[in-house]
Short mmCIF file of C-alpha atoms in Angstrom, two decimals:
data_model
loop_
_atom_site.label_atom_id
_atom_site.label_comp_id
_atom_site.label_asym_id
_atom_site.label_seq_id
_atom_site.Cartn_x
_atom_site.Cartn_y
_atom_site.Cartn_z
CA GLU A 1464 -20.20 2.38 1.11
CA ALA A 1465 -16.65 3.32 2.51
CA GLN A 1466 -14.56 3.53 -0.36
CA VAL A 1467 -11.26 5.22 -2.25
CA THR A 1468 -12.20 6.33 -5.43
CA GLN A 1469 -9.58 7.27 -8.58
CA ASN A 1470 -10.19 8.75 -11.93
CA PRO A 1471 -9.32 7.77 -14.31
CA ARG A 1472 -8.76 4.05 -14.02
CA TYR A 1473 -6.53 3.83 -17.46
CA LEU A 1474 -5.17 6.69 -19.05
CA ILE A 1475 -2.73 6.57 -22.18
CA THR A 1476 -0.90 9.94 -22.83
CA VAL A 1477 2.12 11.78 -24.94
CA THR A 1478 5.46 13.27 -23.15
CA GLY A 1479 5.13 16.62 -21.75
CA LYS A 1480 1.15 16.48 -21.86
CA LYS A 1481 -0.01 17.59 -18.20
CA LEU A 1482 -2.88 15.56 -16.47
CA THR A 1483 -4.31 14.96 -13.10
CA VAL A 1484 -5.18 11.82 -11.48
CA THR A 1485 -8.30 12.46 -8.97
CA CYS A 1486 -8.52 10.28 -5.80
CA SER A 1487 -11.57 10.84 -3.22
CA GLN A 1488 -12.37 9.47 -0.10
CA ASN A 1489 -15.54 9.19 2.00
CA MET A 1490 -14.55 8.48 5.47
CA ASN A 1491 -13.22 11.43 6.45
CA HIS A 1492 -9.48 10.25 6.90
CA GLU A 1493 -6.97 12.36 8.00
CA TYR A 1494 -4.25 10.87 5.69
CA MET A 1495 -4.13 10.32 2.30
CA SER A 1496 -1.26 9.40 0.44
CA TRP A 1497 -0.26 8.25 -3.67
CA TYR A 1498 1.96 5.11 -4.13
CA ARG A 1499 3.47 3.66 -7.63
CA GLN A 1500 3.80 0.06 -8.32
CA ASP A 1501 6.33 -1.34 -10.63
CA PRO A 1502 7.02 -4.84 -11.79
CA GLY A 1503 9.61 -6.09 -9.16
CA LEU A 1504 9.11 -2.91 -6.93
CA GLY A 1505 6.47 -3.08 -5.03
CA LEU A 1506 4.77 0.10 -3.69
CA ARG A 1507 6.73 3.17 -3.34
CA GLN A 1508 5.05 6.05 -1.82
CA ILE A 1509 5.50 9.43 -3.76
CA TYR A 1510 3.38 11.86 -1.58
CA TYR A 1511 1.52 11.75 1.71
CA SER A 1512 -1.05 14.50 3.19
CA MET A 1513 -1.72 14.24 7.07
CA ASN A 1514 -4.73 17.02 6.64
CA VAL A 1515 -5.79 19.64 4.62
CA GLU A 1516 -2.49 21.90 3.28
CA VAL A 1517 -0.29 19.50 5.07
CA THR A 1518 2.10 17.38 2.46
CA ASP A 1519 4.92 16.07 2.45
CA LYS A 1520 7.08 13.95 0.00
CA GLY A 1521 7.47 10.34 0.02
CA ASP A 1522 10.49 8.41 -1.33
CA VAL A 1523 10.11 8.60 -5.20
CA PRO A 1524 8.31 12.47 -5.26
CA GLU A 1525 10.33 13.87 -8.21
CA GLY A 1526 8.15 15.02 -11.32
CA TYR A 1527 5.08 14.91 -9.26
CA LYS A 1528 2.69 17.81 -7.39
CA VAL A 1529 0.00 17.40 -4.75
CA SER A 1530 -2.87 19.39 -3.20
CA ARG A 1531 -5.27 18.95 -0.47
CA LYS A 1532 -7.56 21.55 -0.42
CA GLU A 1533 -10.52 19.39 0.79
CA LYS A 1534 -10.22 16.57 3.35
CA ARG A 1535 -12.05 13.99 0.87
CA ASN A 1536 -9.41 14.75 -2.23
CA PHE A 1537 -6.06 14.46 -3.15
CA PRO A 1538 -5.07 15.03 -6.84
CA LEU A 1539 -1.73 13.65 -8.15
CA ILE A 1540 -0.30 16.45 -10.88
CA LEU A 1541 2.03 15.23 -13.58
CA GLU A 1542 3.18 18.85 -14.81
CA SER A 1543 5.19 17.16 -17.64
CA PRO A 1544 4.87 13.43 -17.73
CA SER A 1545 7.60 11.27 -19.06
CA PRO A 1546 7.93 7.83 -20.05
CA ASN A 1547 9.48 6.82 -16.95
CA GLN A 1548 6.33 7.82 -14.95
CA THR A 1549 4.49 4.71 -17.05
CA SER A 1550 3.19 2.91 -14.00
CA LEU A 1551 0.31 1.59 -11.78
CA TYR A 1552 -0.68 4.00 -9.22
CA PHE A 1553 -2.53 4.01 -6.16
CA CYS A 1554 -3.97 6.15 -3.75
CA ALA A 1555 -4.75 5.47 -0.26
CA SER A 1556 -6.75 7.11 3.14
CA TRP A 1557 -6.27 6.09 6.48
CA ILE A 1558 -7.06 7.59 9.93
CA ARG A 1559 -4.46 7.53 12.74
CA GLN A 1560 -6.39 6.97 16.01
CA GLY A 1561 -8.49 3.88 17.21
CA PRO A 1562 -8.11 0.22 16.30
CA LEU A 1563 -9.59 0.95 12.42
CA ASN A 1564 -6.49 2.95 11.43
CA GLU A 1565 -5.90 0.33 8.26
CA GLN A 1566 -5.10 1.92 4.97
CA PHE A 1567 -7.60 1.76 2.63
CA PHE A 1568 -6.68 1.45 -1.30
CA GLY A 1569 -8.44 2.80 -4.55
CA PRO A 1570 -8.64 0.48 -7.12
CA GLY A 1571 -5.39 2.07 -8.97
CA THR A 1572 -4.85 3.99 -12.24
CA ARG A 1573 -2.79 2.12 -14.78
CA LEU A 1574 -1.05 5.30 -16.64
CA THR A 1575 1.34 4.90 -19.78
CA VAL A 1576 3.32 7.79 -21.27
CA LEU A 1577 4.41 7.48 -24.90
CA LYS B 1469 15.08 5.02 6.59
CA GLN B 1470 12.71 2.04 7.31
CA GLU B 1471 13.45 -0.73 4.99
CA VAL B 1472 11.02 -3.86 4.62
CA THR B 1473 12.01 -7.02 3.00
CA GLN B 1474 10.01 -9.95 2.44
CA ILE B 1475 11.52 -13.23 1.95
CA PRO B 1476 10.91 -15.24 -0.15
CA ALA B 1477 10.23 -13.65 -3.24
CA ALA B 1478 8.45 -16.46 -4.56
CA LEU B 1479 6.94 -19.61 -3.15
CA SER B 1480 5.46 -22.47 -4.75
CA VAL B 1481 3.54 -25.37 -2.73
CA PRO B 1482 1.16 -28.01 -3.33
CA GLU B 1483 -2.27 -27.59 -1.98
CA GLY B 1484 -2.94 -28.29 1.21
CA GLU B 1485 0.35 -27.39 2.82
CA ASN B 1486 0.72 -24.53 5.61
CA LEU B 1487 3.15 -21.81 5.03
CA VAL B 1488 4.75 -19.11 6.61
CA LEU B 1489 5.54 -15.88 4.48
CA ASN B 1490 8.10 -13.74 6.08
CA CYS B 1491 8.20 -9.53 6.43
CA SER B 1492 11.10 -7.85 8.28
CA PHE B 1493 11.57 -4.28 9.02
CA THR B 1494 14.60 -2.17 10.20
CA ASP B 1495 12.99 0.45 12.32
CA SER B 1496 11.21 -1.13 15.14
CA ALA B 1497 9.59 2.31 15.63
CA ILE B 1498 6.18 1.57 13.55
CA TYR B 1499 2.66 2.09 14.55
CA ASN B 1500 1.02 -0.67 12.72
CA LEU B 1501 1.81 -3.47 10.00
CA GLN B 1502 -0.68 -4.48 7.44
CA TRP B 1503 -0.91 -7.60 5.28
CA PHE B 1504 -2.22 -7.18 1.78
CA ARG B 1505 -2.80 -9.61 -1.10
CA GLN B 1506 -2.65 -8.44 -4.84
CA ASP B 1507 -3.88 -10.59 -7.56
CA PRO B 1508 -1.95 -9.88 -10.85
CA GLY B 1509 -3.13 -6.57 -12.56
CA LYS B 1510 -5.25 -5.61 -9.69
CA GLY B 1511 -5.72 -3.73 -6.47
CA LEU B 1512 -4.67 -4.39 -3.14
CA THR B 1513 -6.89 -6.73 -0.58
CA SER B 1514 -6.42 -5.70 2.94
CA LEU B 1515 -5.89 -9.23 5.02
CA LEU B 1516 -4.67 -8.39 8.67
CA LEU B 1517 -3.59 -5.35 10.75
CA ILE B 1518 -1.64 -5.57 14.05
CA GLN B 1519 -1.12 -2.71 15.70
CA SER B 1520 2.48 -2.20 17.21
CA SER B 1521 0.96 -3.21 20.82
CA GLN B 1522 -0.28 -6.45 19.57
CA ARG B 1523 1.53 -9.69 18.87
CA GLU B 1524 -0.96 -11.45 16.49
CA GLN B 1525 -3.99 -11.16 14.54
CA THR B 1526 -6.24 -14.19 12.91
CA SER B 1527 -9.22 -14.28 9.98
CA GLY B 1528 -10.06 -17.68 8.97
CA ARG B 1529 -7.06 -19.49 7.88
CA LEU B 1530 -4.68 -16.70 8.01
CA ASN B 1531 -2.45 -15.42 11.28
CA ALA B 1532 -0.28 -12.59 11.50
CA SER B 1533 2.43 -12.32 14.00
CA LEU B 1534 4.12 -9.51 15.04
CA ASP B 1535 7.65 -9.13 17.04
CA LYS B 1536 8.60 -5.14 17.29
CA SER B 1537 12.07 -6.14 18.91
CA SER B 1538 13.35 -8.50 15.97
CA GLY B 1539 12.06 -6.71 13.40
CA ARG B 1540 9.82 -9.07 11.65
CA SER B 1541 6.19 -10.53 11.02
CA THR B 1542 4.75 -13.74 9.47
CA LEU B 1543 1.82 -14.51 7.84
CA TYR B 1544 0.84 -17.92 8.25
CA ILE B 1545 -1.45 -19.44 5.85
CA ALA B 1546 -3.03 -23.10 6.34
CA ALA B 1547 -4.48 -25.84 4.42
CA SER B 1548 -3.42 -23.72 1.40
CA GLN B 1549 -5.88 -23.38 -1.74
CA PRO B 1550 -5.43 -22.78 -5.60
CA GLY B 1551 -7.31 -19.83 -4.95
CA ASP B 1552 -4.30 -18.37 -2.65
CA SER B 1553 -2.15 -17.92 -5.19
CA ALA B 1554 -1.19 -14.00 -5.21
CA THR B 1555 1.25 -11.71 -4.47
CA TYR B 1556 1.36 -11.15 -0.34
CA LEU B 1557 2.68 -7.76 0.68
CA CYS B 1558 3.44 -6.45 4.06
CA ALA B 1559 3.50 -2.51 4.94
CA VAL B 1560 4.50 -0.44 7.79
CA ILE B 1561 3.56 3.12 9.04
CA GLY B 1562 5.87 4.89 11.36
CA ASN B 1563 5.61 5.97 14.74
CA THR B 1564 7.59 9.46 14.66
CA ASN B 1565 6.46 9.81 11.08
CA ALA B 1566 2.67 9.43 11.03
CA GLY B 1567 2.41 9.64 7.32
CA LYS B 1568 5.30 7.53 6.01
CA SER B 1569 4.40 4.20 5.15
CA THR B 1570 6.80 1.51 3.94
CA PHE B 1571 5.95 -1.70 1.41
CA GLY B 1572 8.23 -4.88 1.04
CA ASP B 1573 8.50 -6.28 -2.57
CA GLY B 1574 6.08 -8.86 -1.89
CA THR B 1575 6.25 -12.77 -2.01
CA THR B 1576 4.38 -14.66 -4.86
CA LEU B 1577 2.58 -17.42 -4.07
CA THR B 1578 1.65 -20.31 -6.02
CA VAL B 1579 -0.53 -23.30 -4.94
CA LYS B 1580 -0.51 -26.01 -7.16
CA PRO B 1581 -3.68 -28.40 -7.45
#
């Protein structure tokens, strides 16, 4: 089954404790992206990747890091989480060519930073 | 910088009514536009994808149109049902920057029985 998976689905942590949220897709998509969603603010793009070892900043990259060492994985790293990073996070992937270039989304990760 | 606006922010209609949700974008150089549905606290469900070269797409009671020159897309829902109650989001992917995706803030729809 074609899918984007994220782990963990729920995470409660404390300020300053480094964490990683994993994202994996099994569709061989070149593009992957991380978003955060906050009440009343829609989804905002954090980082995106156009292929292995190629990443770029989205609209709200501060406080986050990403890496793309393998095509299928795109982890989101919070080196020193702060309470303002409490949010619902989504990972997505897509292809550029062909008619099926829609974004596929993971189920989301709800992060609370105390 | 691409900006995407969805109006209205909230909409309440009686069951059975036909309705239109609006999505406007400031940069017409888009690669595609996608409509999503999101239930409270849940993930995103893709509804329709429109390529930049297309004018409309249909799926069941849903019809999405795209007018790139005016920077607008509409999502038409026919014969609305209480189960259609959700937040509807539109997203555009840029043509020049292939990885850049911008979402609107969404329209929250309530269909009353």
